[in-house]
Amino acid sequence: MLSRLLLSRGYHSTKGVFGNRPKPTSRYEGASAAVLEKRNSNSNVYRWVEAYRTHGHRVATIDPVKFQPSETSANKLPELQYTRYGLTAGDRIDPSGLLNVPQQQVLSMAELDQLLARMYCGTCSIELGFIESEEERDWLAERYEQLYQHEPTVSERREIAELMLKSQAFDQFLAVKFPTVKRYGGEGAESMMAFYWELFRCAGEADLRNIVIGMPHRGKLNVLTTLFGTRPAKIFKKFKGYPEFAADAQAMCDIASHFHTSTDVTVGGKTFHLNMLHNPSHLEAVNPVSMGKARAKQLAQNDGPYDVQGDDGYRRSAVLNVQVHGDAAFPGQGINQECLMMATVPHFDVEGTIHLIVNNQVGFTTPAERGRSTRYVSDLAKAIMAPVVHVNADDPEALAGVTKIAVEYRQKFGKDFFIDLNCFRRWGHNELDDPTMTNPLLYKVIHARKSIPDVYAEKLIAAGVFDRQDVDAISKSHQNYLTAELQAHEQYEPERTYFDKQWSGLQQPGDEVTVWNTGVDYRLLSHIGQASVKLPEGFNVHPHLQKIHIDGRLKRLAEGQRIDWATAEAMAIGSLMYQGFNVRLSGEDVGRGTFSQRHAMLVDQQTNEIFIPLNAMAAGIPNTGRFELANSILSEEAVLGFEYGMAIDSPNSLVLWEAQFGDFFNGAQIIIDTFLVSGETKWMVCNGLVMLLPHGYDGAASEHSSCRMERFLQMTDSRETSPDGDAVNLQIINPSTPAQYFHALRRQMIRNFRKPMVVVAPKTLLRLSDCVSSHGDFAPGTAFQPVLPDPDQHIEPKRVRRVVLCSGKHYYTLQAERKSRQVSDVALVRLESLCPFPVQAIRDELAKYTNAREFVWSQEEHRNMGAWTFVQPRFENMCERRIQYRGRPEAATVAVGVSQWHVKEAEEVIKTTLY
């Protein structure tokens, strides 16, 4: 059994766990006996055919703007010469069983050579040599070679040409009407219309229910208005300087090339839902978001990884993820490697993504040969053995055929597929750019050639599919339509697409801070806590966990007085599940927890099987939520982007991402900046993602000491001179008790709005004996408190001369020193919520200390870090008192790397705060 589990990529139950169902093993037994006999009896010919399959791409004519002479060609490449395999010009071959041909026929060597060259060295070529699976190689070769036996119908050719001509007409229209606007048009890449056209047809044939697309700027407006149902009037109104949202939306808006769509598409009588996501200008950042949103669709539909296998066997997911890439960005941006490494990892698998690389052959102004160190832009795909097909953009019919193969491959194998569309940019990086300054020879060729739609239209005219009047009529009709849309742009009213469907009942919050009753009867919480460590009979738990984790938790629950952090977390998650909410916790080693505190996922010490007790608790109870523990790859940017994608589509799921240490978030800074904290104001896309960032100075030097809360505070739109409300873009808390953490997690789902939340999470507090809560702290009627009063009963408010405000772990250090020195005239007030800044709660607390004359902010972080620069202006402006700083001085790094220095600094902070 152990070997079977290892082969299935990690320790998971052979029966599956929530979010990961075992996939059936392949029953492929290889080629038939007759085919093997044919290959063996014609082994030299078969070696030659395999050489074309392996090396043909190297000399394929896939470049529509080749301006440098080829170093080699098919008739020069040694691997493709039949004489190398002992064959002669006079040989005659029956290729059946060796090559996929329509019927049995005998070919001369010249005829077979010509056929192989047409298949593998023409305007389309596939790479097969790096794929280990014999089943996949045989299937791909068969389907790819069958592509050359299929001729598109007249109507199919006309539809493809019409879409490409409309795309060209759109760009030409914008060039005349909006000559100074950067539109990132599709000129030079109009063939992508054939990709989407065939994708939609295949989606209908495969009964797909959702397609989720992540796409950058290039050609985005073209496909939105030509294929995806977006009215050009919306684009034109934006270009005229108007907002894209209704007046009542609290939004700052964004540029048109970041627009999205969410619409139903009907093709061939079959309807599916299409989502093209908003994208930022950071290239490729949208890719993991599209994966996360696709997986959220699977969750909502009990589909794919969430499908409970029935009597009808394994079903492929009906939700398809599509990613469109740029040629320089795909190999250049590390997020793509991270996404590919998630492709088949449990809890991140979306059962295959179809990738289209729009290969402009120049990145901004960087020539292709200086934009990477690999032969192809697609070579990252080889890391996961995903098939790659290279297509010349002048052959949209081949692109459509390859797209059909891509969908069929994904449906059969549930794996990624790459299409490398070799095209060009007619106007450089944008329409206001002059690319000839840096790439004169390339653009001499580009400007000398006809457009891709015109080349294809002339081909169809020559074939009798079109005449010139047809082509002109298509362009003229679309120009007339665009003219009418431009005239109607002032009357166009923005659609209200937000707070619809699964977001119904939710809203944007107002300028007040609301309080939500998040308490739960302790009898239920005790039951949940007990269930969180209940194991099935015969499960071999680690002996240390039995004593410390299981027995210890049961004892604390029975007492009800010393509930620790991990137990409070389990109670929060379990109680939300009882209310029907799903919970997803993602990150590195989150099942165990970085500090070996969580153990929400237990591993049988003899079988390696895993067990998630909270899901066993929920089993059999109607309408309960489920708990998904997603141990992630060692990635921050792609994984956080994935979780953001889950959160924007799943308002009824508590989505948490835990950094292994707080400072690990900086690997995901692009996602935080461009999606998490600004997505709502740019795009009216809300999310309730929770980031758990362990924080605290423990003498372990700079790295892993700080979660850099100052950066998050600086990214909020909190006001310095008037009180914050729930409408702030980012909520930041530094809870100091398990109960506060419990209430904060539950509040995320109980409220009628969703906001992202950063939890400055503990390390040492996880096991600190003083950091506990009693059962009354969780009772009905209790809630998260933005400010915690001084609990020390020995402190008399009238005798207090100094009020110290602090946050999180630092309170316990100050309290221990105050108690040991019997300091009685200093009060310690905890700010549990940093943003929204709790002005009224602070005022109410300060009112107790009528004789206090000194107000101090104390922190363990350096002065240019932590919350000081955020707290000071708000406290002084709105609490109308001066506040002093106590903490470490300014520094260039988070913490010293010498333990003696660390201790001395800590002592100085405590001394200056209390005395």
XYZ file of C-alpha atoms in Angstrom, residues 104-739:
636
model
C -3.952 1.307 -46.808
C -1.758 2.566 -49.597
C 1.761 2.005 -50.867
C 3.936 5.098 -51.088
C 7.294 5.751 -52.613
C 10.002 7.128 -50.345
C 9.610 10.538 -51.978
C 5.846 10.505 -51.368
C 6.232 9.390 -47.750
C 8.949 11.983 -47.183
C 6.669 14.661 -48.612
C 3.781 13.539 -46.403
C 5.902 13.525 -43.247
C 7.364 16.925 -44.078
C 3.876 18.347 -44.625
C 2.726 16.988 -41.259
C 5.729 17.859 -39.134
C 7.705 20.537 -40.974
C 4.948 22.766 -42.334
C 2.997 25.623 -40.793
C 2.203 23.428 -37.790
C 4.403 21.061 -35.802
C 4.114 19.108 -32.584
C 6.754 18.170 -30.008
C 6.411 14.605 -28.743
C 9.907 13.425 -27.845
C 9.853 14.579 -24.210
C 6.535 12.942 -23.292
C 7.187 9.790 -21.285
C 3.733 8.238 -21.461
C 3.474 5.852 -24.401
C -0.300 6.121 -24.284
C -0.202 9.897 -24.605
C 2.431 9.834 -27.342
C 0.489 7.327 -29.419
C -2.786 9.193 -28.911
C -1.248 12.571 -29.772
C 0.499 11.261 -32.878
C -2.706 9.656 -34.082
C -4.869 12.735 -33.538
C -2.255 15.135 -34.891
C -1.718 13.120 -38.054
C -5.468 12.811 -38.539
C -5.566 16.617 -38.594
C -4.110 16.496 -42.084
C -6.936 14.274 -43.301
C -9.613 16.816 -42.376
C -10.565 19.738 -44.573
C -12.686 22.485 -42.982
C -16.038 23.008 -44.621
C -16.810 26.111 -46.624
C -18.993 27.489 -43.822
C -16.264 26.863 -41.248
C -13.717 28.722 -43.338
C -16.111 31.606 -43.836
C -16.805 31.853 -40.095
C -13.105 31.930 -39.246
C -12.394 34.546 -41.895
C -15.322 36.692 -40.789
C -14.095 36.792 -37.197
C -10.567 37.708 -38.280
C -11.791 40.426 -40.606
C -13.993 41.861 -37.857
C -11.018 41.914 -35.505
C -9.021 43.810 -38.104
C -11.899 46.216 -38.729
C -12.139 46.906 -34.995
C -8.451 47.851 -34.774
C -8.665 50.015 -37.880
C -11.751 51.755 -36.502
C -10.023 52.551 -33.201
C -6.932 53.792 -35.033
C -9.095 56.405 -36.777
C -11.447 57.344 -33.931
C -9.026 57.090 -30.994
C -5.562 57.653 -32.488
C -3.912 58.629 -29.180
C -5.270 55.738 -27.087
C -3.189 52.686 -26.287
C -5.471 49.803 -27.148
C -3.051 46.846 -27.392
C -4.854 45.601 -30.465
C -4.775 42.202 -32.075
C -3.075 43.241 -35.321
C -0.699 40.469 -36.268
C -2.423 37.972 -33.964
C -5.955 37.928 -35.438
C -5.675 34.145 -35.792
C -6.465 33.856 -32.087
C -10.072 34.308 -33.202
C -9.851 30.833 -34.737
C -8.630 29.499 -31.391
C -11.616 30.886 -29.483
C -14.042 29.929 -32.255
C -12.966 26.287 -32.130
C -12.689 26.327 -28.335
C -16.347 27.313 -28.050
C -17.448 24.657 -30.521
C -15.531 22.000 -28.611
C -16.933 23.243 -25.303
C -20.435 22.594 -26.570
C -19.518 19.139 -27.877
C -17.855 18.215 -24.565
C -20.778 19.518 -22.463
C -18.549 21.930 -20.565
C -20.419 24.175 -18.134
C -17.796 26.842 -17.486
C -14.754 28.268 -19.220
C -12.528 30.530 -17.100
C -9.987 32.564 -19.073
C -6.962 34.512 -17.907
C -5.705 36.781 -20.690
C -3.377 39.798 -20.883
C -3.886 42.989 -22.893
C -2.941 41.898 -26.417
C -6.081 41.509 -28.507
C -8.312 41.472 -25.436
C -10.694 44.199 -26.601
C -10.966 42.447 -29.955
C -12.186 39.180 -28.509
C -14.379 40.890 -25.922
C -16.317 42.835 -28.552
C -16.178 40.334 -31.408
C -16.716 37.010 -29.635
C -17.552 37.527 -25.962
C -20.603 39.750 -26.222
C -19.167 42.978 -24.761
C -20.746 45.999 -26.378
C -18.223 48.254 -28.133
C -20.140 51.197 -26.631
C -18.734 50.210 -23.234
C -15.186 50.391 -24.597
C -15.826 53.644 -26.446
C -17.354 55.270 -23.385
C -14.256 54.333 -21.399
C -12.002 55.759 -24.109
C -14.028 58.965 -23.920
C -13.110 59.298 -20.256
C -16.200 57.945 -18.484
C -16.330 55.331 -15.690
C -17.316 51.766 -16.460
C -19.454 51.401 -13.314
C -22.726 52.913 -12.197
C -22.607 56.060 -10.073
C -23.443 54.232 -6.842
C -20.401 51.935 -7.070
C -17.550 52.760 -4.689
C -14.880 52.290 -7.330
C -11.893 54.111 -8.799
C -12.167 52.064 -12.038
C -9.400 50.842 -14.365
C -8.244 50.945 -17.990
C -10.206 49.212 -20.754
C -7.544 46.572 -21.473
C -8.123 45.231 -17.941
C -11.855 44.671 -18.506
C -13.545 41.337 -17.891
C -16.671 39.520 -18.981
C -19.074 37.067 -17.396
C -21.613 35.816 -19.875
C -23.446 32.781 -21.183
C -22.413 31.446 -24.588
C -24.544 29.132 -26.710
C -22.896 27.118 -29.485
C -24.554 24.275 -31.340
C -27.517 24.331 -28.996
C -25.270 23.919 -25.913
C -24.837 26.730 -23.379
C -21.873 27.286 -21.093
C -20.775 30.193 -18.912
C -17.707 32.184 -19.892
C -15.561 34.170 -17.453
C -12.675 36.265 -18.683
C -11.021 37.744 -15.635
C -9.856 41.244 -14.930
C -6.096 41.403 -15.342
C -3.567 43.901 -14.019
C -0.696 45.252 -16.084
C 1.648 42.787 -14.372
C 1.906 40.168 -17.063
C 1.004 36.562 -16.237
C -0.214 37.478 -12.729
C -3.776 36.596 -13.702
C -2.896 32.967 -14.482
C -3.080 31.481 -10.963
C -6.168 33.607 -10.298
C -7.869 31.962 -13.263
C -6.891 28.543 -11.909
C -8.301 29.367 -8.483
C -11.544 30.689 -9.945
C -11.880 27.582 -12.110
C -11.414 25.385 -9.056
C -13.997 27.445 -7.172
C -16.448 26.742 -9.995
C -15.690 23.048 -9.574
C -16.371 23.354 -5.847
C -19.688 25.129 -6.430
C -20.818 22.409 -8.815
C -19.428 19.412 -6.882
C -17.402 18.809 -9.985
C -13.916 17.611 -10.830
C -11.831 17.116 -7.663
C -14.961 17.663 -5.561
C -17.107 15.132 -7.425
C -18.149 12.148 -5.347
C -17.475 9.207 -7.608
C -20.688 7.355 -8.379
C -21.620 4.176 -10.157
C -20.947 5.794 -13.518
C -17.253 6.086 -12.689
C -14.774 8.925 -13.001
C -16.046 12.052 -14.718
C -13.819 14.747 -16.148
C -14.465 18.228 -14.809
C -16.928 20.292 -16.819
C -15.014 23.460 -15.881
C -12.152 24.380 -18.210
C -9.307 26.763 -17.421
C -7.709 28.641 -20.321
C -4.608 30.792 -20.051
C -3.336 33.143 -22.749
C 0.305 34.150 -22.467
C 2.742 36.579 -24.002
C 5.891 35.208 -25.571
C 8.375 37.216 -23.502
C 6.342 37.029 -20.317
C 5.731 33.288 -20.281
C 9.399 32.222 -19.972
C 10.393 35.427 -18.184
C 7.935 35.482 -15.296
C 8.579 32.937 -12.538
C 4.898 32.777 -11.687
C 4.430 30.540 -14.718
C 6.783 27.897 -13.381
C 4.912 28.067 -10.081
C 1.581 27.588 -11.850
C 2.858 24.619 -13.824
C 4.210 23.037 -10.658
C 0.683 23.253 -9.219
C -0.879 21.637 -12.292
C -1.228 18.118 -10.848
C -0.730 18.823 -7.147
C -3.698 17.738 -4.991
C -6.028 20.622 -4.077
C -4.589 22.829 -6.841
C -5.291 20.542 -9.784
C -7.936 21.939 -12.163
C -7.801 18.826 -14.375
C -5.862 20.430 -17.162
C -5.406 23.941 -18.544
C -5.284 24.875 -22.212
C -2.544 27.419 -22.862
C -2.283 29.724 -25.874
C 1.015 31.591 -26.204
C 0.550 34.631 -28.431
C 4.099 34.636 -29.729
C 4.813 38.165 -30.938
C 8.517 37.272 -31.238
C 9.493 40.444 -29.416
C 8.960 41.467 -25.810
C 8.379 45.186 -25.426
C 11.480 45.978 -27.538
C 13.559 42.890 -26.689
C 14.188 40.528 -29.613
C 13.219 36.904 -29.071
C 16.787 35.639 -29.075
C 17.579 37.867 -26.094
C 14.317 37.231 -24.242
C 15.091 33.710 -23.069
C 17.683 30.943 -23.043
C 15.533 28.240 -24.621
C 14.674 27.354 -28.207
C 10.966 27.978 -27.778
C 8.879 30.276 -25.608
C 6.934 27.172 -24.579
C 9.815 25.118 -23.218
C 8.641 25.465 -19.614
C 5.818 23.114 -20.594
C 8.308 20.272 -20.907
C 8.768 20.328 -17.137
C 5.316 18.781 -16.726
C 5.418 16.855 -20.025
C 2.588 18.889 -21.498
C 2.193 18.544 -25.276
C 3.296 21.557 -27.328
C 2.157 22.429 -30.836
C 3.717 25.305 -32.765
C 1.467 27.034 -35.316
C 2.094 29.690 -37.938
C -0.468 32.465 -37.507
C -0.933 32.567 -41.282
C -2.686 29.189 -40.969
C -5.761 29.749 -38.797
C -7.267 26.490 -40.003
C -4.374 24.548 -38.479
C -4.819 26.550 -35.265
C -8.477 25.581 -35.111
C -7.575 21.922 -35.665
C -4.934 21.993 -32.947
C -7.407 23.640 -30.554
C -9.764 20.720 -31.080
C -6.956 18.301 -30.228
C -6.118 20.374 -27.126
C -9.674 20.133 -25.784
C -9.887 16.411 -26.561
C -6.537 15.784 -24.846
C -7.613 17.702 -21.761
C -10.889 15.801 -21.626
C -9.169 12.443 -21.983
C -6.071 12.897 -19.833
C -6.948 15.855 -17.579
C -3.604 17.547 -18.261
C -2.270 20.815 -19.639
C -1.827 21.457 -23.377
C 0.187 24.257 -25.020
C -0.299 26.017 -28.343
C 2.535 28.293 -29.463
C 0.946 30.712 -31.961
C 3.783 32.338 -33.910
C 2.598 35.771 -35.014
C 3.796 39.380 -34.777
C 2.879 42.844 -33.490
C 2.283 45.287 -36.293
C 2.709 48.440 -34.189
C 5.139 47.445 -31.496
C 4.361 47.256 -27.781
C 1.401 49.596 -28.276
C -0.022 51.695 -31.058
C 1.928 54.785 -29.971
C 5.252 52.959 -30.106
C 7.842 53.005 -32.894
C 9.381 49.522 -32.953
C 11.751 50.296 -35.821
C 14.079 52.100 -33.417
C 15.152 48.818 -31.819
C 14.100 46.107 -34.297
C 14.522 47.627 -37.769
C 15.039 44.424 -39.772
C 12.138 42.582 -38.161
C 9.757 45.464 -38.731
C 10.954 45.951 -42.282
C 9.570 42.478 -42.975
C 6.389 43.087 -40.929
C 5.560 46.371 -42.632
C 6.211 44.875 -46.066
C 3.801 41.974 -45.662
C 0.005 41.889 -45.778
C -2.067 41.482 -42.680
C -2.978 37.988 -41.496
C -6.728 38.429 -42.175
C -5.973 39.714 -45.674
C -3.654 36.799 -46.423
C -6.291 34.312 -45.311
C -9.062 36.121 -47.167
C -7.037 36.032 -50.393
C -6.472 32.323 -49.897
C -10.220 31.793 -49.600
C -10.885 34.000 -52.625
C -8.456 31.900 -54.639
C -10.245 28.759 -53.421
C -13.619 30.114 -54.449
C -14.909 30.308 -50.872
C -15.201 34.105 -50.978
C -15.147 36.793 -53.578
C -13.754 40.272 -53.037
C -17.215 41.738 -52.498
C -17.827 39.293 -49.614
C -14.639 40.357 -47.869
C -15.330 44.050 -48.333
C -18.919 43.603 -47.139
C -17.838 41.935 -43.905
C -15.417 44.739 -43.060
C -17.873 47.450 -44.093
C -20.728 45.925 -42.080
C -18.600 45.737 -38.946
C -17.383 49.305 -39.428
C -21.028 50.430 -39.644
C -21.862 48.516 -36.456
C -18.947 50.136 -34.634
C -19.970 53.564 -35.873
C -23.458 53.041 -34.468
C -21.995 51.894 -31.142
C -19.764 54.954 -30.987
C -22.760 57.205 -31.580
C -24.645 55.367 -28.812
C -21.867 55.501 -26.208
C -23.387 58.434 -24.300
C -26.641 56.543 -23.822
C -24.860 53.376 -22.744
C -25.562 52.587 -19.091
C -22.976 50.425 -17.281
C -24.223 47.014 -16.246
C -24.423 46.085 -12.574
C -22.726 42.711 -12.731
C -21.541 42.734 -9.121
C -23.452 41.284 -6.128
C -25.279 38.915 -8.423
C -25.729 35.131 -8.435
C -23.633 33.637 -5.618
C -22.931 37.177 -4.360
C -26.617 37.985 -3.934
C -27.365 39.317 -0.461
C -23.880 40.765 -0.024
C -22.957 44.401 -0.488
C -20.319 47.054 -0.170
C -20.165 48.205 3.475
C -20.573 51.754 4.687
C -18.481 54.179 6.693
C -19.354 52.748 10.090
C -17.699 49.865 11.925
C -20.331 47.220 12.564
C -20.305 44.647 15.358
C -21.337 41.062 14.616
C -22.395 38.515 17.191
C -20.037 35.630 16.496
C -20.374 33.761 19.794
C -21.470 30.107 19.866
C -22.872 27.930 22.628
C -19.931 26.228 24.324
C -21.673 22.862 24.292
C -21.449 22.879 20.510
C -17.921 24.233 20.565
C -16.831 21.540 23.001
C -18.366 18.909 20.721
C -16.488 20.396 17.736
C -13.245 20.503 19.679
C -13.606 16.870 20.671
C -14.510 15.877 17.120
C -11.403 17.685 15.858
C -9.209 15.038 17.514
C -11.466 12.004 17.158
C -9.795 9.234 15.167
C -11.239 6.162 13.456
C -10.685 2.796 15.072
C -7.320 1.320 14.206
C -5.738 4.639 13.191
C -2.087 4.716 14.251
C -1.469 8.228 15.484
C 1.976 9.523 16.379
C 2.490 8.859 20.134
C 3.635 12.432 20.807
C 0.476 13.796 19.186
C -1.688 11.420 21.190
C -0.324 12.834 24.421
C 0.217 16.510 23.637
C -2.316 17.253 20.919
C -5.239 14.888 21.434
C -5.228 14.209 25.179
C -4.190 17.795 25.914
C -7.016 19.255 23.842
C -9.634 16.994 25.404
C -8.476 18.026 28.870
C -8.625 21.753 28.062
C -12.076 21.378 26.548
C -13.351 19.577 29.614
C -12.021 22.328 31.873
C -13.208 25.087 29.540
C -10.722 27.538 31.010
C -7.468 27.325 29.090
C -8.462 27.131 25.430
C -5.350 27.591 23.327
C -4.903 29.083 19.861
C -5.125 25.879 17.808
C -8.233 24.710 19.644
C -9.940 28.060 19.114
C -9.101 27.846 15.411
C -10.588 24.344 15.168
C -13.733 25.540 16.935
C -14.073 28.504 14.576
C -13.666 26.333 11.491
C -15.964 23.605 12.773
C -18.696 26.026 13.806
C -18.628 27.678 10.378
C -18.935 24.233 8.812
C -22.018 23.596 10.963
C -23.507 26.752 9.491
C -22.939 25.494 5.952
C -19.768 27.392 5.079
C -16.855 25.629 3.406
C -13.378 26.364 4.713
C -10.152 26.134 2.704
C -6.753 26.525 4.375
C -3.779 26.687 2.034
C -0.043 27.099 2.407
C 3.156 25.217 3.073
C 2.688 22.425 5.633
C -0.605 23.874 6.846
C -2.057 20.483 7.726
C 0.482 20.226 10.519
C 1.236 23.917 10.907
C 4.670 25.523 10.688
C 5.008 25.417 14.454
C 3.533 21.936 14.801
C 0.460 23.398 16.474
C -2.486 22.660 14.188
C -2.541 18.956 13.269
C -5.871 19.326 11.497
C -4.647 16.566 9.210
C -3.260 13.451 10.871
C -1.118 10.796 9.200
C -1.309 7.096 10.030
C 2.186 6.141 11.105
C 1.993 2.704 9.489
C 0.036 3.225 6.262
C 0.736 6.897 5.453
C -3.014 7.402 5.013
C -4.301 10.783 6.126
C -7.390 11.640 8.105
C -9.106 15.007 8.605
C -11.267 14.736 11.739
C -13.390 17.827 11.092
C -14.589 16.377 7.794
C -15.498 13.143 9.551
C -17.537 15.257 11.965
C -19.412 16.856 9.071
C -20.045 13.590 7.225
C -23.668 12.537 7.359
C -24.953 15.882 8.683
C -27.078 17.615 6.022
C -26.028 21.023 4.681
C -22.721 21.174 6.531
C -19.659 22.674 4.944
C -16.425 20.848 4.274
C -12.843 21.574 5.248
C -10.170 21.508 2.564
C -6.572 21.409 3.711
C -4.315 22.333 0.813
C -0.661 21.698 1.555
C 0.898 23.811 -1.171
C 4.073 23.784 -3.183
C 6.879 26.085 -2.009
C 5.359 29.091 -3.735
C 3.845 32.305 -2.519
C 2.895 34.313 -5.598
C 1.069 31.609 -7.556
C -0.499 30.011 -4.495
C -1.799 33.300 -3.106
C -3.092 34.194 -6.563
C -4.847 30.814 -6.675
C -6.478 31.441 -3.293
C -7.561 34.915 -4.380
C -9.197 33.297 -7.388
C -11.029 30.912 -5.064
C -12.147 33.796 -2.837
C -13.579 36.015 -5.591
C -15.833 33.186 -6.738
C -16.723 31.613 -3.366
C -18.235 34.146 -0.958
C -19.595 31.239 1.094
C -16.169 29.731 1.614
C -13.702 30.963 4.210
C -10.460 30.976 2.230
C -7.280 31.249 4.289
C -3.669 31.389 3.145
C -0.996 30.911 5.772
C 2.567 32.006 5.132
C 5.091 29.654 6.651
C 6.568 32.778 8.238
C 5.090 36.239 7.985
C 7.737 37.728 5.728
C 7.128 35.051 3.097
C 4.269 37.193 1.802
C 6.779 39.364 -0.050
C 7.171 36.640 -2.660
C 3.527 37.325 -3.504
C 3.705 41.122 -3.483
C 2.404 41.421 -7.039
C -0.777 39.532 -6.137
C -1.260 41.622 -2.998
C -0.736 44.948 -4.781
C -2.651 44.343 -7.982
C -5.452 42.037 -6.846
C -5.965 41.681 -3.106
C -5.943 45.283 -1.896
C -7.104 47.023 -5.071
C -9.397 44.572 -6.857
C -12.581 45.972 -5.353
C -11.899 49.601 -6.145
C -10.594 48.853 -9.642
C -13.071 46.187 -10.708
C -15.850 45.921 -8.092
C -14.583 42.423 -7.321
C -14.835 41.687 -3.595
C -13.066 38.951 -1.698
C -12.832 37.726 1.883
C -9.396 36.110 1.683
C -7.612 35.813 5.026
C -3.814 35.960 5.191
C -2.242 34.426 8.301
C 1.236 35.893 8.744
C 3.227 34.597 11.759
C 5.024 37.520 13.362
C 7.193 38.182 16.404
C 10.749 39.048 17.405
C 12.307 35.968 18.986
C 16.015 36.581 18.482
C 16.112 34.639 15.224
C 17.643 37.507 13.201
C 16.061 39.434 10.382
C 14.250 36.870 8.278
C 11.052 35.408 9.726
C 10.808 37.941 12.577
C 8.383 40.379 10.972
C 5.394 40.125 8.674
C 6.062 43.749 7.739
C 2.681 44.966 8.968
C 3.791 48.497 8.097
C 3.571 47.646 4.419
C 0.009 46.400 4.707
C -0.988 49.412 6.793
C 0.470 51.697 4.141
C -1.599 49.893 1.473
C -4.899 50.595 3.212
C -7.128 53.533 2.380
C -7.590 54.292 6.071
C -8.006 57.987 6.812
C -5.767 59.967 9.195
C -8.246 62.660 10.152
C -11.664 60.980 10.263
C -12.806 57.598 11.595
C -12.613 54.501 9.428
C -15.560 52.287 8.635
C -15.996 48.790 7.325
C -15.417 50.166 3.828
C -11.633 50.181 4.209
C -10.031 48.110 1.482
C -8.044 45.884 3.843
C -8.648 44.847 7.435
C -5.561 44.266 9.581
C -5.714 42.727 13.028
C -3.137 41.665 15.594
C -5.194 39.483 17.937
C -3.693 38.618 21.306
C -6.073 35.904 22.529
C -7.452 32.684 21.032
C -11.006 33.961 21.447
